[in-house]
Amino acid sequence: MDLSRRSILKTTGGALAGAAFAGCLSEPEEGDSGNGDGDGGASYNGYAAFFALWDWAEHVGGDAMTFENPIEAGEMGHGWEPPADIQRDIAESDVFIYLDTAEFSWAQNVATDLETDYDDVTIIDAMAGLEAQLLAIDRDPEDDREPARDHDFDPNDVEVAGFDVYDGQSGEEVAYWHGDHWHGELPEVPLEGSATVEGVFEDDEGRVLPLGDDEQFQIDARIIDGANEDVLEIESHGDHVEFHALDVGRTRVVFELVADGEVLWDTSADNMTAEVVEELSESDAPEFYDPHVWVDPIIAQDVVETIADGLGEVDPDNAETYAENAAAYNERLDEVDRQFEELAAEADRDVAVLAGHDSFQYIEHRYGFEIYTPVGISPDAAETESDISEAISIVEEHDIDTILYDPFETPNPDEDVPQMVEVLLENTDAEGYAPLSPAEGTTEEWNEQEWGWIEQMEEMNIPSLRLALGAE
């Protein structure tokens, strides 16, 4: 890893403006970032660009290295306007941890200037190595066909007339089955990573078969007999398949349509090559990607390891300590992942509604539920009448009784929740609301309770999603 140069990723054009102070949150004390005193006798110190990175860096650094989060309690990280002396303060530290994405343009600018003008600050880009996991901002498959969920299929009579394969990262169609053979190719799988493939099956009458763990049909895949089984392992999630890398190389796979545990149809007439590569090129990342990688407990583990590697370069005497701290923290992140998996398995519905901007695509993608938002990823976007109408329709269609809201997007100190929550409560049968934090910032109250990233997930987000998805 080159810690002296930023990883160059294609990013969205221009920084997103920051959210307003949350009305239900306490105003910070002057000069208080909510991060503690920042000394503790450590030999090294650094800055992290926002709350999630700061929290992870603190756990990895332990007693050997401390960090400061410059963003005040009550504020979100991206779009933040730094004080004039921020670069000078960071330049006097040993480490700067940031995300090389335009949503944190102030941090990109600081990193660029540090590289040019200073030799003593190690810059750690926490986005480095995540190219294969970045999701396109609009990654819905380029297919507007709706599954025929109302049709009563007889699995014994189903004949597959078409099968299309989509890259789960970008949403782009990458291959399709025609007659008895393939056109296209599967996405490459990065070593120590994975690739997701989604499929659309169409029967001989043009109906799209509903796929999912709770649907009548599932997609699966297998390595063909005699092919290399040491390259990757395959895991089905009902509506998508994950290829997990084991070793660099190629193998051959067959896709299957499954119902009640029985294979109804497969592509054994012409198998497909799956390839594991050392690493993906930066061009393999989506051109316009969702920056909210920090909400995902699995991606978080990669970031924590990147931080530990970087701190070990700065302070080799404590490299083993940083690695051990990272491993211990990642065990806790594994537990958060387990709780999300359990939540998804116990949910009565797979759609929730959030009165806020879209910050949660990564956990939607990983755990197979949808958090509908009336606006996109920009916290400054305003709902139109059609956005409001569609949100009302979704609440009614799915019998949703709890509306989620982002506690950082309550714009008025006199309001407990965003106005959009009130609109949905007034115009639907929903009766309650619950907070869902993007884990990008903190508050005075959460600091007093010693809530870090994990506590925001375990004490707030998972319970709120249980309410919203009916997994009580």
PDB file of N, CA and C in Angstrom, residues 163-234:
ATOM      1  N   PHE A 163     -32.866 -15.792 -19.822  1.00  0.00           N
ATOM      2  CA  PHE A 163     -32.153 -15.615 -18.554  1.00  0.00           C
ATOM      3  C   PHE A 163     -31.108 -14.534 -18.755  1.00  0.00           C
ATOM      4  N   ASP A 164     -31.231 -13.423 -18.001  1.00  0.00           N
ATOM      5  CA  ASP A 164     -30.306 -12.295 -18.101  1.00  0.00           C
ATOM      6  C   ASP A 164     -29.535 -12.162 -16.797  1.00  0.00           C
ATOM      7  N   VAL A 165     -28.263 -11.828 -16.903  1.00  0.00           N
ATOM      8  CA  VAL A 165     -27.385 -11.722 -15.743  1.00  0.00           C
ATOM      9  C   VAL A 165     -26.910 -10.276 -15.600  1.00  0.00           C
ATOM     10  N   TYR A 166     -26.973  -9.767 -14.362  1.00  0.00           N
ATOM     11  CA  TYR A 166     -26.587  -8.384 -14.071  1.00  0.00           C
ATOM     12  C   TYR A 166     -25.478  -8.360 -13.029  1.00  0.00           C
ATOM     13  N   ASP A 167     -24.560  -7.435 -13.198  1.00  0.00           N
ATOM     14  CA  ASP A 167     -23.516  -7.185 -12.210  1.00  0.00           C
ATOM     15  C   ASP A 167     -24.156  -6.492 -11.016  1.00  0.00           C
ATOM     16  N   GLY A 168     -24.090  -7.125  -9.845  1.00  0.00           N
ATOM     17  CA  GLY A 168     -24.735  -6.559  -8.669  1.00  0.00           C
ATOM     18  C   GLY A 168     -24.121  -5.263  -8.204  1.00  0.00           C
ATOM     19  N   GLN A 169     -22.881  -4.985  -8.595  1.00  0.00           N
ATOM     20  CA  GLN A 169     -22.232  -3.738  -8.190  1.00  0.00           C
ATOM     21  C   GLN A 169     -22.742  -2.555  -8.995  1.00  0.00           C
ATOM     22  N   SER A 170     -22.801  -2.714 -10.304  1.00  0.00           N
ATOM     23  CA  SER A 170     -23.167  -1.593 -11.172  1.00  0.00           C
ATOM     24  C   SER A 170     -24.619  -1.615 -11.616  1.00  0.00           C
ATOM     25  N   GLY A 171     -25.273  -2.772 -11.540  1.00  0.00           N
ATOM     26  CA  GLY A 171     -26.629  -2.904 -12.058  1.00  0.00           C
ATOM     27  C   GLY A 171     -26.675  -3.112 -13.556  1.00  0.00           C
ATOM     28  N   GLU A 172     -25.529  -3.196 -14.214  1.00  0.00           N
ATOM     29  CA  GLU A 172     -25.489  -3.329 -15.668  1.00  0.00           C
ATOM     30  C   GLU A 172     -25.622  -4.797 -16.081  1.00  0.00           C
ATOM     31  N   GLU A 173     -26.328  -5.025 -17.206  1.00  0.00           N
ATOM     32  CA  GLU A 173     -26.414  -6.370 -17.745  1.00  0.00           C
ATOM     33  C   GLU A 173     -25.051  -6.766 -18.309  1.00  0.00           C
ATOM     34  N   VAL A 174     -24.554  -7.952 -17.917  1.00  0.00           N
ATOM     35  CA  VAL A 174     -23.227  -8.383 -18.350  1.00  0.00           C
ATOM     36  C   VAL A 174     -23.276  -9.649 -19.206  1.00  0.00           C
ATOM     37  N   ALA A 175     -24.388 -10.401 -19.161  1.00  0.00           N
ATOM     38  CA  ALA A 175     -24.487 -11.636 -19.941  1.00  0.00           C
ATOM     39  C   ALA A 175     -25.952 -12.020 -20.088  1.00  0.00           C
ATOM     40  N   TYR A 176     -26.227 -12.818 -21.123  1.00  0.00           N
ATOM     41  CA  TYR A 176     -27.578 -13.357 -21.275  1.00  0.00           C
ATOM     42  C   TYR A 176     -27.515 -14.722 -21.956  1.00  0.00           C
ATOM     43  N   TRP A 177     -28.522 -15.529 -21.678  1.00  0.00           N
ATOM     44  CA  TRP A 177     -28.629 -16.888 -22.207  1.00  0.00           C
ATOM     45  C   TRP A 177     -29.538 -16.857 -23.424  1.00  0.00           C
ATOM     46  N   HIS A 178     -29.036 -17.377 -24.533  1.00  0.00           N
ATOM     47  CA  HIS A 178     -29.824 -17.380 -25.771  1.00  0.00           C
ATOM     48  C   HIS A 178     -29.821 -18.789 -26.359  1.00  0.00           C
ATOM     49  N   GLY A 179     -31.011 -19.385 -26.459  1.00  0.00           N
ATOM     50  CA  GLY A 179     -31.116 -20.733 -26.990  1.00  0.00           C
ATOM     51  C   GLY A 179     -30.495 -21.734 -26.045  1.00  0.00           C
ATOM     52  N   ASP A 180     -29.260 -22.118 -26.305  1.00  0.00           N
ATOM     53  CA  ASP A 180     -28.563 -23.046 -25.421  1.00  0.00           C
ATOM     54  C   ASP A 180     -27.130 -22.622 -25.158  1.00  0.00           C
ATOM     55  N   HIS A 181     -26.867 -21.299 -25.248  1.00  0.00           N
ATOM     56  CA  HIS A 181     -25.507 -20.841 -25.020  1.00  0.00           C
ATOM     57  C   HIS A 181     -25.488 -19.411 -24.487  1.00  0.00           C
ATOM     58  N   TRP A 182     -24.308 -19.021 -23.991  1.00  0.00           N
ATOM     59  CA  TRP A 182     -24.114 -17.731 -23.346  1.00  0.00           C
ATOM     60  C   TRP A 182     -23.612 -16.665 -24.318  1.00  0.00           C
ATOM     61  N   HIS A 183     -23.985 -15.428 -23.998  1.00  0.00           N
ATOM     62  CA  HIS A 183     -23.360 -14.245 -24.586  1.00  0.00           C
ATOM     63  C   HIS A 183     -22.927 -13.362 -23.415  1.00  0.00           C
ATOM     64  N   GLY A 184     -21.717 -12.801 -23.490  1.00  0.00           N
ATOM     65  CA  GLY A 184     -21.236 -11.949 -22.413  1.00  0.00           C
ATOM     66  C   GLY A 184     -20.314 -12.694 -21.467  1.00  0.00           C
ATOM     67  N   GLU A 185     -20.036 -12.094 -20.314  1.00  0.00           N
ATOM     68  CA  GLU A 185     -19.135 -12.696 -19.346  1.00  0.00           C
ATOM     69  C   GLU A 185     -19.466 -12.221 -17.944  1.00  0.00           C
ATOM     70  N   LEU A 186     -19.028 -12.976 -16.955  1.00  0.00           N
ATOM     71  CA  LEU A 186     -19.266 -12.629 -15.564  1.00  0.00           C
ATOM     72  C   LEU A 186     -18.272 -11.564 -15.094  1.00  0.00           C
ATOM     73  N   PRO A 187     -18.653 -10.749 -14.108  1.00  0.00           N
ATOM     74  CA  PRO A 187     -17.685  -9.785 -13.557  1.00  0.00           C
ATOM     75  C   PRO A 187     -16.540 -10.514 -12.868  1.00  0.00           C
ATOM     76  N   GLU A 188     -15.343  -9.943 -12.951  1.00  0.00           N
ATOM     77  CA  GLU A 188     -14.193 -10.523 -12.266  1.00  0.00           C
ATOM     78  C   GLU A 188     -14.375 -10.410 -10.750  1.00  0.00           C
ATOM     79  N   VAL A 189     -13.775 -11.365 -10.044  1.00  0.00           N
ATOM     80  CA  VAL A 189     -13.846 -11.398  -8.584  1.00  0.00           C
ATOM     81  C   VAL A 189     -12.472 -11.039  -8.033  1.00  0.00           C
ATOM     82  N   PRO A 190     -12.355 -10.003  -7.204  1.00  0.00           N
ATOM     83  CA  PRO A 190     -11.042  -9.636  -6.669  1.00  0.00           C
ATOM     84  C   PRO A 190     -10.625 -10.581  -5.548  1.00  0.00           C
ATOM     85  N   LEU A 191      -9.347 -10.923  -5.513  1.00  0.00           N
ATOM     86  CA  LEU A 191      -8.830 -11.760  -4.440  1.00  0.00           C
ATOM     87  C   LEU A 191      -9.111 -11.092  -3.100  1.00  0.00           C
ATOM     88  N   GLU A 192      -9.524 -11.879  -2.108  1.00  0.00           N
ATOM     89  CA  GLU A 192      -9.923 -11.400  -0.789  1.00  0.00           C
ATOM     90  C   GLU A 192     -11.179 -10.542  -0.866  1.00  0.00           C
ATOM     91  N   GLY A 193     -11.963 -10.735  -1.937  1.00  0.00           N
ATOM     92  CA  GLY A 193     -13.213  -9.995  -2.080  1.00  0.00           C
ATOM     93  C   GLY A 193     -14.299 -10.880  -2.654  1.00  0.00           C
ATOM     94  N   SER A 194     -15.287 -10.260  -3.228  1.00  0.00           N
ATOM     95  CA  SER A 194     -16.407 -11.010  -3.780  1.00  0.00           C
ATOM     96  C   SER A 194     -17.033 -10.221  -4.921  1.00  0.00           C
ATOM     97  N   ALA A 195     -17.884 -10.889  -5.668  1.00  0.00           N
ATOM     98  CA  ALA A 195     -18.682 -10.253  -6.716  1.00  0.00           C
ATOM     99  C   ALA A 195     -20.097 -10.784  -6.594  1.00  0.00           C
ATOM    100  N   THR A 196     -21.059  -9.922  -6.858  1.00  0.00           N
ATOM    101  CA  THR A 196     -22.468 -10.294  -6.773  1.00  0.00           C
ATOM    102  C   THR A 196     -23.080 -10.323  -8.157  1.00  0.00           C
ATOM    103  N   VAL A 197     -23.880 -11.352  -8.405  1.00  0.00           N
ATOM    104  CA  VAL A 197     -24.560 -11.507  -9.681  1.00  0.00           C
ATOM    105  C   VAL A 197     -26.054 -11.640  -9.417  1.00  0.00           C
ATOM    106  N   GLU A 198     -26.840 -10.863 -10.148  1.00  0.00           N
ATOM    107  CA  GLU A 198     -28.289 -10.931 -10.062  1.00  0.00           C
ATOM    108  C   GLU A 198     -28.843 -11.465 -11.375  1.00  0.00           C
ATOM    109  N   GLY A 199     -29.966 -12.160 -11.321  1.00  0.00           N
ATOM    110  CA  GLY A 199     -30.517 -12.767 -12.519  1.00  0.00           C
ATOM    111  C   GLY A 199     -31.985 -12.453 -12.722  1.00  0.00           C
ATOM    112  N   VAL A 200     -32.413 -12.477 -13.963  1.00  0.00           N
ATOM    113  CA  VAL A 200     -33.828 -12.316 -14.323  1.00  0.00           C
ATOM    114  C   VAL A 200     -34.200 -13.491 -15.226  1.00  0.00           C
ATOM    115  N   PHE A 201     -35.128 -14.324 -14.748  1.00  0.00           N
ATOM    116  CA  PHE A 201     -35.630 -15.453 -15.529  1.00  0.00           C
ATOM    117  C   PHE A 201     -36.999 -15.092 -16.113  1.00  0.00           C
ATOM    118  N   GLU A 202     -37.197 -15.422 -17.368  1.00  0.00           N
ATOM    119  CA  GLU A 202     -38.480 -15.172 -18.033  1.00  0.00           C
ATOM    120  C   GLU A 202     -39.004 -16.494 -18.588  1.00  0.00           C
ATOM    121  N   ASP A 203     -40.306 -16.765 -18.367  1.00  0.00           N
ATOM    122  CA  ASP A 203     -40.854 -18.027 -18.877  1.00  0.00           C
ATOM    123  C   ASP A 203     -41.298 -17.871 -20.325  1.00  0.00           C
ATOM    124  N   ASP A 204     -41.860 -18.953 -20.902  1.00  0.00           N
ATOM    125  CA  ASP A 204     -42.177 -18.954 -22.327  1.00  0.00           C
ATOM    126  C   ASP A 204     -43.372 -18.083 -22.677  1.00  0.00           C
ATOM    127  N   GLU A 205     -44.041 -17.520 -21.665  1.00  0.00           N
ATOM    128  CA  GLU A 205     -45.133 -16.585 -21.918  1.00  0.00           C
ATOM    129  C   GLU A 205     -44.752 -15.153 -21.567  1.00  0.00           C
ATOM    130  N   GLY A 206     -43.450 -14.927 -21.364  1.00  0.00           N
ATOM    131  CA  GLY A 206     -42.958 -13.569 -21.129  1.00  0.00           C
ATOM    132  C   GLY A 206     -43.090 -13.088 -19.706  1.00  0.00           C
ATOM    133  N   ARG A 207     -43.422 -13.961 -18.756  1.00  0.00           N
ATOM    134  CA  ARG A 207     -43.551 -13.557 -17.351  1.00  0.00           C
ATOM    135  C   ARG A 207     -42.189 -13.669 -16.650  1.00  0.00           C
ATOM    136  N   VAL A 208     -41.878 -12.670 -15.829  1.00  0.00           N
ATOM    137  CA  VAL A 208     -40.644 -12.693 -15.053  1.00  0.00           C
ATOM    138  C   VAL A 208     -40.903 -13.454 -13.758  1.00  0.00           C
ATOM    139  N   LEU A 209     -40.083 -14.455 -13.486  1.00  0.00           N
ATOM    140  CA  LEU A 209     -40.268 -15.275 -12.294  1.00  0.00           C
ATOM    141  C   LEU A 209     -39.806 -14.528 -11.047  1.00  0.00           C
ATOM    142  N   PRO A 210     -40.612 -14.496  -9.986  1.00  0.00           N
ATOM    143  CA  PRO A 210     -40.197 -13.824  -8.743  1.00  0.00           C
ATOM    144  C   PRO A 210     -39.113 -14.618  -8.040  1.00  0.00           C
ATOM    145  N   LEU A 211     -38.018 -13.949  -7.686  1.00  0.00           N
ATOM    146  CA  LEU A 211     -36.884 -14.588  -7.028  1.00  0.00           C
ATOM    147  C   LEU A 211     -36.693 -14.055  -5.618  1.00  0.00           C
ATOM    148  N   GLY A 212     -36.264 -14.913  -4.703  1.00  0.00           N
ATOM    149  CA  GLY A 212     -35.968 -14.488  -3.340  1.00  0.00           C
ATOM    150  C   GLY A 212     -36.140 -15.637  -2.376  1.00  0.00           C
ATOM    151  N   ASP A 213     -35.532 -15.487  -1.191  1.00  0.00           N
ATOM    152  CA  ASP A 213     -35.653 -16.534  -0.180  1.00  0.00           C
ATOM    153  C   ASP A 213     -37.096 -16.783   0.208  1.00  0.00           C
ATOM    154  N   ASP A 214     -37.921 -15.735   0.155  1.00  0.00           N
ATOM    155  CA  ASP A 214     -39.331 -15.866   0.527  1.00  0.00           C
ATOM    156  C   ASP A 214     -40.246 -15.984  -0.684  1.00  0.00           C
ATOM    157  N   GLU A 215     -39.665 -16.108  -1.876  1.00  0.00           N
ATOM    158  CA  GLU A 215     -40.454 -16.246  -3.101  1.00  0.00           C
ATOM    159  C   GLU A 215     -40.479 -17.712  -3.534  1.00  0.00           C
ATOM    160  N   GLN A 216     -41.251 -17.977  -4.584  1.00  0.00           N
ATOM    161  CA  GLN A 216     -41.389 -19.355  -5.048  1.00  0.00           C
ATOM    162  C   GLN A 216     -40.119 -19.871  -5.711  1.00  0.00           C
ATOM    163  N   PHE A 217     -39.319 -18.960  -6.288  1.00  0.00           N
ATOM    164  CA  PHE A 217     -38.133 -19.370  -7.024  1.00  0.00           C
ATOM    165  C   PHE A 217     -36.884 -18.708  -6.448  1.00  0.00           C
ATOM    166  N   GLN A 218     -35.753 -19.386  -6.645  1.00  0.00           N
ATOM    167  CA  GLN A 218     -34.460 -18.854  -6.226  1.00  0.00           C
ATOM    168  C   GLN A 218     -33.444 -19.075  -7.341  1.00  0.00           C
ATOM    169  N   ILE A 219     -32.439 -18.208  -7.378  1.00  0.00           N
ATOM    170  CA  ILE A 219     -31.309 -18.393  -8.287  1.00  0.00           C
ATOM    171  C   ILE A 219     -30.162 -19.001  -7.500  1.00  0.00           C
ATOM    172  N   ASP A 220     -29.455 -19.929  -8.133  1.00  0.00           N
ATOM    173  CA  ASP A 220     -28.294 -20.533  -7.497  1.00  0.00           C
ATOM    174  C   ASP A 220     -27.247 -20.779  -8.576  1.00  0.00           C
ATOM    175  N   ALA A 221     -26.068 -21.178  -8.162  1.00  0.00           N
ATOM    176  CA  ALA A 221     -24.997 -21.508  -9.097  1.00  0.00           C
ATOM    177  C   ALA A 221     -24.109 -22.551  -8.455  1.00  0.00           C
ATOM    178  N   ARG A 222     -23.375 -23.276  -9.270  1.00  0.00           N
ATOM    179  CA  ARG A 222     -22.461 -24.301  -8.767  1.00  0.00           C
ATOM    180  C   ARG A 222     -21.262 -24.412  -9.701  1.00  0.00           C
ATOM    181  N   ILE A 223     -20.162 -24.883  -9.146  1.00  0.00           N
ATOM    182  CA  ILE A 223     -18.980 -25.189  -9.951  1.00  0.00           C
ATOM    183  C   ILE A 223     -19.209 -26.543 -10.609  1.00  0.00           C
ATOM    184  N   ILE A 224     -18.933 -26.650 -11.894  1.00  0.00           N
ATOM    185  CA  ILE A 224     -19.214 -27.898 -12.592  1.00  0.00           C
ATOM    186  C   ILE A 224     -18.250 -28.991 -12.135  1.00  0.00           C
ATOM    187  N   ASP A 225     -18.680 -30.244 -12.260  1.00  0.00           N
ATOM    188  CA  ASP A 225     -17.849 -31.378 -11.871  1.00  0.00           C
ATOM    189  C   ASP A 225     -16.544 -31.365 -12.659  1.00  0.00           C
ATOM    190  N   GLY A 226     -15.448 -31.509 -11.930  1.00  0.00           N
ATOM    191  CA  GLY A 226     -14.138 -31.553 -12.566  1.00  0.00           C
ATOM    192  C   GLY A 226     -13.455 -30.215 -12.688  1.00  0.00           C
ATOM    193  N   ALA A 227     -14.191 -29.122 -12.468  1.00  0.00           N
ATOM    194  CA  ALA A 227     -13.581 -27.791 -12.543  1.00  0.00           C
ATOM    195  C   ALA A 227     -12.889 -27.462 -11.220  1.00  0.00           C
ATOM    196  N   ASN A 228     -12.070 -26.432 -11.229  1.00  0.00           N
ATOM    197  CA  ASN A 228     -11.277 -26.042 -10.071  1.00  0.00           C
ATOM    198  C   ASN A 228     -12.177 -25.511  -8.960  1.00  0.00           C
ATOM    199  N   GLU A 229     -12.234 -26.216  -7.829  1.00  0.00           N
ATOM    200  CA  GLU A 229     -13.063 -25.800  -6.701  1.00  0.00           C
ATOM    201  C   GLU A 229     -12.302 -24.947  -5.698  1.00  0.00           C
ATOM    202  N   ASP A 230     -11.011 -24.706  -5.966  1.00  0.00           N
ATOM    203  CA  ASP A 230     -10.192 -23.938  -5.027  1.00  0.00           C
ATOM    204  C   ASP A 230     -10.123 -22.460  -5.371  1.00  0.00           C
ATOM    205  N   VAL A 231     -10.801 -22.048  -6.452  1.00  0.00           N
ATOM    206  CA  VAL A 231     -10.742 -20.648  -6.883  1.00  0.00           C
ATOM    207  C   VAL A 231     -11.753 -19.792  -6.139  1.00  0.00           C
ATOM    208  N   LEU A 232     -12.961 -20.286  -5.996  1.00  0.00           N
ATOM    209  CA  LEU A 232     -13.997 -19.494  -5.338  1.00  0.00           C
ATOM    210  C   LEU A 232     -15.045 -20.407  -4.726  1.00  0.00           C
ATOM    211  N   GLU A 233     -15.836 -19.833  -3.832  1.00  0.00           N
ATOM    212  CA  GLU A 233     -17.010 -20.518  -3.305  1.00  0.00           C
ATOM    213  C   GLU A 233     -18.239 -19.680  -3.616  1.00  0.00           C
ATOM    214  N   ILE A 234     -19.382 -20.355  -3.724  1.00  0.00           N
ATOM    215  CA  ILE A 234     -20.603 -19.713  -4.196  1.00  0.00           C
ATOM    216  C   ILE A 234     -21.652 -19.750  -3.092  1.00  0.00           C
TER     217      ILE A 234
END
